Amino acid sequence: MERCVGELRTALAAHGITLPSLRVDLPTFAGTYPPPAGLIALGNCNTATASRLAAVLREAATR
């Protein structure tokens, strides 16, 4: 899960996006998610970051 967080952080950074609270969701470890499932906490972000993320996703969807 840490690797997944790192890959997502790197991919977002390539588009100028930073999610400050991006991390493994710790309560996942108390759950019954079978490996390799788990939850990634995307965290909070401001409206500028959310807008940038939406723009990148829209652009990618048109490819």
Short mmCIF file of N, CA, C and O in Angstrom, two decimals:
data_model
loop_
_atom_site.label_atom_id
_atom_site.label_comp_id
_atom_site.label_asym_id
_atom_site.label_seq_id
_atom_site.Cartn_x
_atom_site.Cartn_y
_atom_site.Cartn_z
N MET A 1 0.81 -1.18 0.00
CA MET A 1 0.00 0.00 0.00
C MET A 1 0.86 1.26 0.00
O MET A 1 0.50 2.23 -0.65
N GLU A 2 1.98 1.20 0.69
CA GLU A 2 2.89 2.36 0.70
C GLU A 2 3.42 2.62 -0.70
O GLU A 2 3.57 3.77 -1.11
N ARG A 3 3.70 1.56 -1.44
CA ARG A 3 4.19 1.72 -2.81
C ARG A 3 3.12 2.39 -3.67
O ARG A 3 3.41 3.27 -4.48
N CYS A 4 1.88 1.98 -3.49
CA CYS A 4 0.77 2.57 -4.23
C CYS A 4 0.65 4.06 -3.91
O CYS A 4 0.47 4.88 -4.81
N VAL A 5 0.78 4.42 -2.65
CA VAL A 5 0.74 5.83 -2.25
C VAL A 5 1.88 6.60 -2.92
O VAL A 5 1.68 7.69 -3.46
N GLY A 6 3.05 6.02 -2.92
CA GLY A 6 4.21 6.66 -3.55
C GLY A 6 4.02 6.85 -5.04
O GLY A 6 4.33 7.91 -5.59
N GLU A 7 3.47 5.83 -5.71
CA GLU A 7 3.23 5.93 -7.14
C GLU A 7 2.19 7.00 -7.45
O GLU A 7 2.34 7.77 -8.40
N LEU A 8 1.14 7.06 -6.65
CA LEU A 8 0.11 8.07 -6.85
C LEU A 8 0.66 9.47 -6.58
O LEU A 8 0.41 10.40 -7.35
N ARG A 9 1.45 9.61 -5.53
CA ARG A 9 2.06 10.90 -5.21
C ARG A 9 2.95 11.38 -6.37
O ARG A 9 2.90 12.54 -6.78
N THR A 10 3.74 10.46 -6.93
CA THR A 10 4.62 10.80 -8.05
C THR A 10 3.82 11.18 -9.28
O THR A 10 4.13 12.16 -9.97
N ALA A 11 2.78 10.41 -9.59
CA ALA A 11 1.95 10.70 -10.76
C ALA A 11 1.24 12.04 -10.62
O ALA A 11 1.18 12.82 -11.58
N LEU A 12 0.74 12.34 -9.45
CA LEU A 12 0.09 13.62 -9.22
C LEU A 12 1.09 14.77 -9.35
O LEU A 12 0.80 15.81 -9.95
N ALA A 13 2.27 14.57 -8.80
CA ALA A 13 3.30 15.61 -8.85
C ALA A 13 3.71 15.92 -10.29
O ALA A 13 4.02 17.07 -10.61
N ALA A 14 3.67 14.93 -11.17
CA ALA A 14 4.00 15.14 -12.57
C ALA A 14 3.03 16.12 -13.24
O ALA A 14 3.34 16.71 -14.27
N HIS A 15 1.87 16.29 -12.61
CA HIS A 15 0.87 17.22 -13.13
C HIS A 15 0.73 18.46 -12.24
O HIS A 15 -0.22 19.22 -12.35
N GLY A 16 1.68 18.62 -11.32
CA GLY A 16 1.66 19.79 -10.45
C GLY A 16 0.62 19.72 -9.34
O GLY A 16 0.17 20.74 -8.85
N ILE A 17 0.23 18.51 -8.97
CA ILE A 17 -0.81 18.33 -7.95
C ILE A 17 -0.19 17.69 -6.71
O ILE A 17 0.52 16.70 -6.80
N THR A 18 -0.47 18.28 -5.55
CA THR A 18 -0.03 17.74 -4.27
C THR A 18 -1.24 17.58 -3.36
O THR A 18 -1.99 18.53 -3.16
N LEU A 19 -1.44 16.37 -2.87
CA LEU A 19 -2.47 16.13 -1.86
C LEU A 19 -1.74 15.96 -0.53
O LEU A 19 -1.13 14.92 -0.28
N PRO A 20 -1.76 16.98 0.32
CA PRO A 20 -0.95 16.98 1.54
C PRO A 20 -1.22 15.80 2.48
O PRO A 20 -0.34 15.34 3.17
N SER A 21 -2.45 15.31 2.48
CA SER A 21 -2.80 14.24 3.42
C SER A 21 -2.81 12.86 2.78
O SER A 21 -3.33 11.91 3.36
N LEU A 22 -2.25 12.72 1.59
CA LEU A 22 -2.21 11.43 0.91
C LEU A 22 -1.41 10.44 1.75
O LEU A 22 -0.25 10.68 2.10
N ARG A 23 -2.05 9.31 2.11
CA ARG A 23 -1.39 8.33 2.97
C ARG A 23 -2.19 7.04 3.00
O ARG A 23 -3.32 6.99 2.54
N VAL A 24 -1.60 6.01 3.57
CA VAL A 24 -2.32 4.77 3.83
C VAL A 24 -3.33 5.07 4.93
O VAL A 24 -3.01 5.74 5.92
N ASP A 25 -4.54 4.58 4.76
CA ASP A 25 -5.59 4.78 5.76
C ASP A 25 -5.38 3.77 6.88
O ASP A 25 -5.57 2.56 6.69
N LEU A 26 -4.96 4.24 8.03
CA LEU A 26 -4.60 3.34 9.13
C LEU A 26 -5.74 2.45 9.61
O LEU A 26 -5.50 1.29 9.94
N PRO A 27 -6.99 2.92 9.66
CA PRO A 27 -8.06 2.01 10.07
C PRO A 27 -8.23 0.80 9.16
O PRO A 27 -8.83 -0.20 9.55
N THR A 28 -7.66 0.86 7.96
CA THR A 28 -7.69 -0.29 7.05
C THR A 28 -7.12 -1.53 7.74
O THR A 28 -7.61 -2.63 7.54
N PHE A 29 -6.10 -1.33 8.55
CA PHE A 29 -5.44 -2.47 9.18
C PHE A 29 -6.33 -3.16 10.20
O PHE A 29 -6.09 -4.31 10.56
N ALA A 30 -7.38 -2.48 10.66
CA ALA A 30 -8.32 -3.09 11.60
C ALA A 30 -9.46 -3.78 10.85
O ALA A 30 -10.25 -4.49 11.45
N GLY A 31 -9.52 -3.56 9.54
CA GLY A 31 -10.60 -4.13 8.73
C GLY A 31 -10.29 -5.53 8.25
O GLY A 31 -9.30 -6.15 8.65
N THR A 32 -11.14 -6.00 7.38
CA THR A 32 -10.99 -7.36 6.86
C THR A 32 -10.79 -7.35 5.35
O THR A 32 -11.30 -8.20 4.64
N TYR A 33 -10.05 -6.37 4.87
CA TYR A 33 -9.77 -6.29 3.45
C TYR A 33 -8.71 -7.32 3.09
O TYR A 33 -7.62 -7.32 3.67
N PRO A 34 -9.00 -8.20 2.12
CA PRO A 34 -7.99 -9.19 1.74
C PRO A 34 -6.86 -8.54 0.96
O PRO A 34 -7.11 -7.61 0.19
N PRO A 35 -5.63 -8.99 1.16
CA PRO A 35 -4.50 -8.42 0.41
C PRO A 35 -4.71 -8.62 -1.08
O PRO A 35 -5.26 -9.63 -1.47
N PRO A 36 -4.33 -7.71 -1.93
CA PRO A 36 -3.62 -6.47 -1.65
C PRO A 36 -4.54 -5.29 -1.42
O PRO A 36 -4.12 -4.14 -1.51
N ALA A 37 -5.80 -5.56 -1.17
CA ALA A 37 -6.76 -4.46 -0.97
C ALA A 37 -6.44 -3.69 0.29
O ALA A 37 -5.82 -4.19 1.22
N GLY A 38 -6.87 -2.50 0.32
CA GLY A 38 -6.70 -1.62 1.45
C GLY A 38 -7.19 -0.26 1.02
O GLY A 38 -7.54 -0.06 -0.14
N LEU A 39 -7.23 0.65 1.92
CA LEU A 39 -7.71 1.98 1.59
C LEU A 39 -6.57 2.98 1.61
O LEU A 39 -5.69 2.92 2.45
N ILE A 40 -6.62 3.89 0.66
CA ILE A 40 -5.67 4.99 0.59
C ILE A 40 -6.45 6.26 0.90
O ILE A 40 -7.47 6.54 0.25
N ALA A 41 -6.02 7.00 1.90
CA ALA A 41 -6.67 8.25 2.25
C ALA A 41 -6.13 9.35 1.33
O ALA A 41 -4.94 9.64 1.34
N LEU A 42 -7.01 9.88 0.50
CA LEU A 42 -6.58 10.93 -0.41
C LEU A 42 -6.48 12.26 0.31
O LEU A 42 -5.81 13.17 -0.15
N GLY A 43 -7.13 12.37 1.43
CA GLY A 43 -6.98 13.56 2.25
C GLY A 43 -7.75 14.76 1.76
O GLY A 43 -8.48 14.71 0.79
N ASN A 44 -7.55 15.83 2.46
CA ASN A 44 -8.20 17.09 2.13
C ASN A 44 -7.33 17.88 1.17
O ASN A 44 -6.12 17.78 1.18
N CYS A 45 -7.99 18.70 0.36
CA CYS A 45 -7.24 19.60 -0.50
C CYS A 45 -8.08 20.86 -0.70
O CYS A 45 -9.30 20.84 -0.50
N ASN A 46 -7.41 21.91 -1.11
CA ASN A 46 -8.14 23.15 -1.35
C ASN A 46 -8.83 23.10 -2.71
O ASN A 46 -8.63 22.19 -3.50
N THR A 47 -9.65 24.11 -2.99
CA THR A 47 -10.42 24.10 -4.23
C THR A 47 -9.53 24.22 -5.46
O THR A 47 -9.85 23.65 -6.50
N ALA A 48 -8.41 24.91 -5.36
CA ALA A 48 -7.50 25.02 -6.49
C ALA A 48 -6.93 23.64 -6.86
O ALA A 48 -6.85 23.29 -8.03
N THR A 49 -6.57 22.86 -5.86
CA THR A 49 -6.04 21.52 -6.11
C THR A 49 -7.11 20.62 -6.68
O THR A 49 -6.87 19.86 -7.62
N ALA A 50 -8.32 20.69 -6.14
CA ALA A 50 -9.42 19.88 -6.65
C ALA A 50 -9.73 20.23 -8.10
O ALA A 50 -9.97 19.35 -8.93
N SER A 51 -9.70 21.51 -8.42
CA SER A 51 -9.95 21.95 -9.79
C SER A 51 -8.87 21.45 -10.73
O SER A 51 -9.15 21.01 -11.86
N ARG A 52 -7.62 21.51 -10.30
CA ARG A 52 -6.51 21.03 -11.12
C ARG A 52 -6.62 19.52 -11.35
O ARG A 52 -6.42 19.03 -12.46
N LEU A 53 -6.95 18.79 -10.32
CA LEU A 53 -7.13 17.35 -10.43
C LEU A 53 -8.25 17.03 -11.42
O LEU A 53 -8.11 16.16 -12.29
N ALA A 54 -9.36 17.73 -11.32
CA ALA A 54 -10.48 17.51 -12.24
C ALA A 54 -10.06 17.81 -13.68
O ALA A 54 -10.41 17.07 -14.61
N ALA A 55 -9.30 18.88 -13.88
CA ALA A 55 -8.84 19.24 -15.23
C ALA A 55 -7.94 18.16 -15.82
O ALA A 55 -8.08 17.78 -16.98
N VAL A 56 -7.02 17.64 -15.02
CA VAL A 56 -6.12 16.58 -15.49
C VAL A 56 -6.91 15.33 -15.84
O VAL A 56 -6.66 14.68 -16.86
N LEU A 57 -7.88 14.97 -15.01
CA LEU A 57 -8.69 13.79 -15.28
C LEU A 57 -9.54 13.97 -16.54
O LEU A 57 -9.67 13.05 -17.34
N ARG A 58 -10.12 15.16 -16.72
CA ARG A 58 -10.90 15.42 -17.93
C ARG A 58 -10.02 15.31 -19.17
O ARG A 58 -10.40 14.71 -20.18
N GLU A 59 -8.83 15.88 -19.09
CA GLU A 59 -7.89 15.83 -20.22
C GLU A 59 -7.51 14.39 -20.55
O GLU A 59 -7.48 13.98 -21.71
N ALA A 60 -7.24 13.61 -19.53
CA ALA A 60 -6.86 12.21 -19.74
C ALA A 60 -8.01 11.40 -20.33
O ALA A 60 -7.79 10.50 -21.13
N ALA A 61 -9.23 11.75 -19.99
CA ALA A 61 -10.40 11.00 -20.47
C ALA A 61 -10.63 11.23 -21.97
O ALA A 61 -11.24 10.40 -22.64
N THR A 62 -10.13 12.33 -22.50
CA THR A 62 -10.32 12.63 -23.91
C THR A 62 -9.28 11.97 -24.79
O THR A 62 -9.38 12.02 -26.01
N ARG A 63 -8.28 11.37 -24.21
CA ARG A 63 -7.22 10.72 -24.98
C ARG A 63 -7.62 9.35 -25.44
O ARG A 63 -8.33 8.64 -24.92
#
